[in-house]
CSV table of C-alpha atoms in Angstrom, one decimal:
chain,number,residue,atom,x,y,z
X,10,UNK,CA,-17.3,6.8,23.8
X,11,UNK,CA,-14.9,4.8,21.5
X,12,UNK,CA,-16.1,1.6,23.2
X,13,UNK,CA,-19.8,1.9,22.5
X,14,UNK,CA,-18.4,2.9,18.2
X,15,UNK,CA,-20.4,-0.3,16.7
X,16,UNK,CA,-17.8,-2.1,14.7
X,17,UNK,CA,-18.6,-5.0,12.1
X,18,UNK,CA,-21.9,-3.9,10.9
X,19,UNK,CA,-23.7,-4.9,7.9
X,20,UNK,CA,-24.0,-8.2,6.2
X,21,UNK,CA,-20.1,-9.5,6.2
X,22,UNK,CA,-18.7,-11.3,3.3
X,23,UNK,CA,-17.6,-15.5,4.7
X,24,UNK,CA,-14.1,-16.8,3.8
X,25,UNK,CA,-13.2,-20.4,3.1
X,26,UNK,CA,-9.5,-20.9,3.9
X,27,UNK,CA,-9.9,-24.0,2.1
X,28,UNK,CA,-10.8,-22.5,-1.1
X,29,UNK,CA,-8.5,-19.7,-1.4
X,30,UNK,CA,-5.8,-20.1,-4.4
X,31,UNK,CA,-2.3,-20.9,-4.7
X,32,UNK,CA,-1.0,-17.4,-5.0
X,33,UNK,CA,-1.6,-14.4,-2.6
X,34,UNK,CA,-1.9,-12.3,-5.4
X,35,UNK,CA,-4.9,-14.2,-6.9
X,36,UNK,CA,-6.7,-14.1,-3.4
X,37,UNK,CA,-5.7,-10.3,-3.4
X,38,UNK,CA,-7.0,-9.7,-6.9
X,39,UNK,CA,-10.7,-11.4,-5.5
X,40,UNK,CA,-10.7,-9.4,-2.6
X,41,UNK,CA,-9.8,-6.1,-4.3
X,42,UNK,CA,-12.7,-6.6,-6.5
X,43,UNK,CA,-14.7,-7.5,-4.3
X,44,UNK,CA,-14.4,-4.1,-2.5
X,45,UNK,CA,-14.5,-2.0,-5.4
X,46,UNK,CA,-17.8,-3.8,-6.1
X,47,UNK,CA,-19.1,-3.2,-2.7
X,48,UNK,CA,-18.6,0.3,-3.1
X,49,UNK,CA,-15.7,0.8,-0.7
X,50,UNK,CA,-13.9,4.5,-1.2
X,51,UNK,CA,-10.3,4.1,-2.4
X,52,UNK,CA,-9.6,0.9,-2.1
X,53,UNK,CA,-6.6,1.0,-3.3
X,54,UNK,CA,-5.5,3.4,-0.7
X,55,UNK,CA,-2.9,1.3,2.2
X,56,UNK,CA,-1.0,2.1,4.9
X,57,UNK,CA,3.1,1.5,4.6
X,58,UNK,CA,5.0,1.6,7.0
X,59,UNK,CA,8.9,2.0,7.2
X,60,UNK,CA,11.9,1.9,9.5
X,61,UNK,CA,14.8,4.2,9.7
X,62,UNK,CA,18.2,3.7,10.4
X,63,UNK,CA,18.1,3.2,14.2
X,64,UNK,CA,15.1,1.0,13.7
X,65,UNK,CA,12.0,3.8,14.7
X,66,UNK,CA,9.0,3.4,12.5
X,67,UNK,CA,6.7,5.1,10.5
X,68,UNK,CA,3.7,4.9,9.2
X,69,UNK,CA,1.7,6.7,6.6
X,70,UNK,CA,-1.5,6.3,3.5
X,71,UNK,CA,-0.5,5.9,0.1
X,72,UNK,CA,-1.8,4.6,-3.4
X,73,UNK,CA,-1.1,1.2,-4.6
X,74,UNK,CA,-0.4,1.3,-8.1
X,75,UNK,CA,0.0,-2.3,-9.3
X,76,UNK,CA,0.2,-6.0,-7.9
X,77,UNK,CA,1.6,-8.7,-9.9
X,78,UNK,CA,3.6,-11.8,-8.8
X,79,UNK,CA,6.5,-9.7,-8.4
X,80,UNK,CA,5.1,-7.3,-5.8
X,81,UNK,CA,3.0,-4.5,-4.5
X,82,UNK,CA,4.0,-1.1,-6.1
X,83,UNK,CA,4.2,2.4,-4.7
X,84,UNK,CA,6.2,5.4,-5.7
X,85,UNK,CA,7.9,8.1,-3.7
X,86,UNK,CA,10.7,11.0,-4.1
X,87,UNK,CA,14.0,8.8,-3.0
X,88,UNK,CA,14.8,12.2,-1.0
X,89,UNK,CA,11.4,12.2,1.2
X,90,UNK,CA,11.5,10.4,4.4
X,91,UNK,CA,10.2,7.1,3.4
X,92,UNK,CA,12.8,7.3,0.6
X,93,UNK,CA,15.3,8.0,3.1
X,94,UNK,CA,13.7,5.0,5.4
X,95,UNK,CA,14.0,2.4,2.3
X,96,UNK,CA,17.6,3.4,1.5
X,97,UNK,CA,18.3,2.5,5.0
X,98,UNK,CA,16.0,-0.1,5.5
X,99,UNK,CA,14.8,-1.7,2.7
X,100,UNK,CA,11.8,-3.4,3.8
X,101,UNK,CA,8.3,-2.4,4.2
X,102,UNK,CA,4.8,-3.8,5.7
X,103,UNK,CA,1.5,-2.3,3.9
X,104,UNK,CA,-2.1,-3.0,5.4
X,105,UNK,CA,-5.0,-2.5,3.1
X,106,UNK,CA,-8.3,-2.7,5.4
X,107,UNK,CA,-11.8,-2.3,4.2
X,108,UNK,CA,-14.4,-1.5,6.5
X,109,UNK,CA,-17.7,-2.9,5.0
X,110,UNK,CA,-16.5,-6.0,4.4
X,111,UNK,CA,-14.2,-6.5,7.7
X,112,UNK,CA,-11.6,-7.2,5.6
X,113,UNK,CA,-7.5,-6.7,6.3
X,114,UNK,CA,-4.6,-7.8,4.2
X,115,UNK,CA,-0.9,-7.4,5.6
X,116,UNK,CA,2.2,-7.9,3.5
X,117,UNK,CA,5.8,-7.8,4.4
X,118,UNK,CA,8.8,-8.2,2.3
X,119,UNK,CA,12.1,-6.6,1.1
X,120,UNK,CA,11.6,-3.5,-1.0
X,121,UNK,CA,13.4,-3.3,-4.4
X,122,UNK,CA,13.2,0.0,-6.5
X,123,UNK,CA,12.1,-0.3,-10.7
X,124,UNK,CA,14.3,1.1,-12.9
X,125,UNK,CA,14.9,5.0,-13.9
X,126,UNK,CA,12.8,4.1,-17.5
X,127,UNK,CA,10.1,2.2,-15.2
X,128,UNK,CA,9.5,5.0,-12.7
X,129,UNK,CA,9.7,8.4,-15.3
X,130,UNK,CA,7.0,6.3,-16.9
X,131,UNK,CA,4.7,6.5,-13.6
X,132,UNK,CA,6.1,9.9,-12.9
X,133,UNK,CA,4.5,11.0,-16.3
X,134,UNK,CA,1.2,9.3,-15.9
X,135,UNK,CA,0.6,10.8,-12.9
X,136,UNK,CA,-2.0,13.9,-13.3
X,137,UNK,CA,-0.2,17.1,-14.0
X,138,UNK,CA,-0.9,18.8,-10.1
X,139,UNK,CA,1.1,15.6,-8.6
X,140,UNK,CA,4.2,16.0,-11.0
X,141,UNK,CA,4.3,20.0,-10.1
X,142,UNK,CA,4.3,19.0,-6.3
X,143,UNK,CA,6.7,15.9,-6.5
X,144,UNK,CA,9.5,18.3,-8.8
X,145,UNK,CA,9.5,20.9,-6.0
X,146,UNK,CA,11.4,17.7,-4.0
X,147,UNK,CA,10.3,19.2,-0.8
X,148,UNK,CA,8.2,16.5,0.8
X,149,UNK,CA,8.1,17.0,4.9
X,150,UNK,CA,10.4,19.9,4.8
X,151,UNK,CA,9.0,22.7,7.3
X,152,UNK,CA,6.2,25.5,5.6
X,153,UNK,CA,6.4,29.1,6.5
X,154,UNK,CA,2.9,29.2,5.2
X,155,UNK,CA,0.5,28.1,2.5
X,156,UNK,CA,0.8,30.8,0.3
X,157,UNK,CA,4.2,29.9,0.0
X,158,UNK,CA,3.3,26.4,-1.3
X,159,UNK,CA,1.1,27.4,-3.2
X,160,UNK,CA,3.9,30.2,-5.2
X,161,UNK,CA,5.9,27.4,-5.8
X,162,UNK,CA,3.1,24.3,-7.2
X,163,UNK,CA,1.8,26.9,-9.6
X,164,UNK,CA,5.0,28.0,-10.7
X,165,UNK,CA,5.9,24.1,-11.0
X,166,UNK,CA,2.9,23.4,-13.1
X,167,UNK,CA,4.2,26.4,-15.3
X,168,UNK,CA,7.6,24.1,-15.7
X,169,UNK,CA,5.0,21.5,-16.6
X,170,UNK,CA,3.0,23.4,-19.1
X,171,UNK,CA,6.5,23.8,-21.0
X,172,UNK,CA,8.3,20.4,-20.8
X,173,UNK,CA,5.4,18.2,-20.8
X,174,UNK,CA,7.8,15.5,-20.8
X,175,UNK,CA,10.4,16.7,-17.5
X,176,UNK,CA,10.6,13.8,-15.2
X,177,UNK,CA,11.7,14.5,-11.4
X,178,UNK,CA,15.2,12.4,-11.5
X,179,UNK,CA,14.4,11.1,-7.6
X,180,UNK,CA,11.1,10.0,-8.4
X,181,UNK,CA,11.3,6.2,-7.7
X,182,UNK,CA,8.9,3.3,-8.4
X,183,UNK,CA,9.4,0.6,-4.7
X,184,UNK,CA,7.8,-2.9,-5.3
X,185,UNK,CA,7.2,-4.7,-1.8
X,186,UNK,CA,8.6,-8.6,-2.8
X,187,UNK,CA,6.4,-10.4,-0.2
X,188,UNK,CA,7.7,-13.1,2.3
X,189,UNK,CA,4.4,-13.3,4.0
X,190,UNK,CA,1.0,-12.0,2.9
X,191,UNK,CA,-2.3,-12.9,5.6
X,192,UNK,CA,-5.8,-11.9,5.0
X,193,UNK,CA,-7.8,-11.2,8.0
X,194,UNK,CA,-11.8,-11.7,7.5
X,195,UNK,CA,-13.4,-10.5,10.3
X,196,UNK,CA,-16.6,-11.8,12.3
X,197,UNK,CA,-19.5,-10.1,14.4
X,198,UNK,CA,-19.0,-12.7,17.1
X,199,UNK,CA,-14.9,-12.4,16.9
X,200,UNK,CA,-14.3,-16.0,15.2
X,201,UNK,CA,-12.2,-14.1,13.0
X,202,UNK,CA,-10.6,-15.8,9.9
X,203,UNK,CA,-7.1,-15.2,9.4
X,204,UNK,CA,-4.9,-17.4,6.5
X,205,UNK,CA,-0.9,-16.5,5.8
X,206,UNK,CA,0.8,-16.9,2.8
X,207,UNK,CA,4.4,-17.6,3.5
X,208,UNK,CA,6.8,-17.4,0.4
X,209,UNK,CA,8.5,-21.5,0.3
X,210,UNK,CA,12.0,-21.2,0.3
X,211,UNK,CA,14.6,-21.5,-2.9
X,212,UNK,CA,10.8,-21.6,-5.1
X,213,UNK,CA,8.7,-19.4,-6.5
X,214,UNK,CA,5.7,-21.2,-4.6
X,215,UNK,CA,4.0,-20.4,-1.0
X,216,UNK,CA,2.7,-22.0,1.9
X,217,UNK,CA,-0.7,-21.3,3.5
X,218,UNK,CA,-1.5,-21.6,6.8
X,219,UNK,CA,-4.6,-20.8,9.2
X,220,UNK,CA,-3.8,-18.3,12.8
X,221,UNK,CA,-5.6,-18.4,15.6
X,222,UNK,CA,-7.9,-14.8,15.7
């Protein structure tokens, strides 16, 4: 069954290694536009994936919520397990991939955490349902049952209601400083096109370089 699932479909976007910019991020910001033009459902929405202590990974969906030359940006409770994994281990590889345009991106990099001021401020523009489930602190902990999560969100949202301004004290804003960023544009007949970004070292500039599919 899984083998006869039609993959590439559509008319696929080319990609000129030649003419890509200097800077990952540029060629990131293209691409990301690119998709939300083509209509392609959250596509901020990217996989990261952590390490733990003895070196066993994880993987899991999240939102990105900015790129700029100093990183990719998530945020997390520090107490949850990626928290946990990024205290450990901080480094971090996130994959964006967007289906209607056969399109992948992959960076990996140290992971440095924002300042307390920088992360309360994305704590408090996150919508009010998201603060009342990141101050209950409890992220992977075993459930009894739903009801039970459900008691303690609404009485969250109550704490909410009356300190619009209370900010969860582990709630931390991670940027992913990329060493290598590559962009995967894929191809009905598998000539896929694949470029890396590798940061130079001692500059703030990058190298670019093709990979065989």
């Amino acid at each position: 069954m899984l083998r006869d699932i039609e993959v590439f479909t559509g008319e696929l976007p080319g990609f000129d290694p030649s003419e890509a910019p200097e800077s990952p991020v540029e060629l990131f910001t293209e691409w990301l536009l690119d998709a939300i033009r083509a209509g392609v459902r959250e596509p901020h929405a990217m996989t990261l994936a952590t390490a733990d202590a003895s070196g066993d990974p994880t993987a899991r969906v999240l939102i990105l919520k900015d790129v700029s030359p100093a990183g990719w940006q998530f945020a997390s409770d520090s107490g949850s397990a990626k928290g946990r994994d990024l205290t450990a281990r901080p480094y971090a590889a996130l994959t964006f991939y967007w289906a209607p345009l056969a399109r992948q991106i992959r960076v990996r990099g140290p992971v440095e955490r924002a300042t307390p001021e920088r992360s309360a401020a994305d704590f408090l523009a996150r919508g009010a349902g998201a603060r009342a489930e990141a101050l209950l602190g409890r992220q992977s902990q075993p459930l009894a049952d739903l009801a039970e999560r459900d008691t303690a969100v609404k009485e969250s949202l109550a704490r909410i209601e009356n300190e619009p301004a209370l900010v969860s004290p582990s709630w931390t804003l991670y940027s992913v400083r990329p060493e290598s960023v590559e962009f995967w544009q894929g191809d009905k007949q598998r000539r896929h096109t694949r470029l890396v970004y590798r940061a130079s070292s001692g500059t703030d500039g990058w190298t670019k370089q093709m990979l065989w599919p």
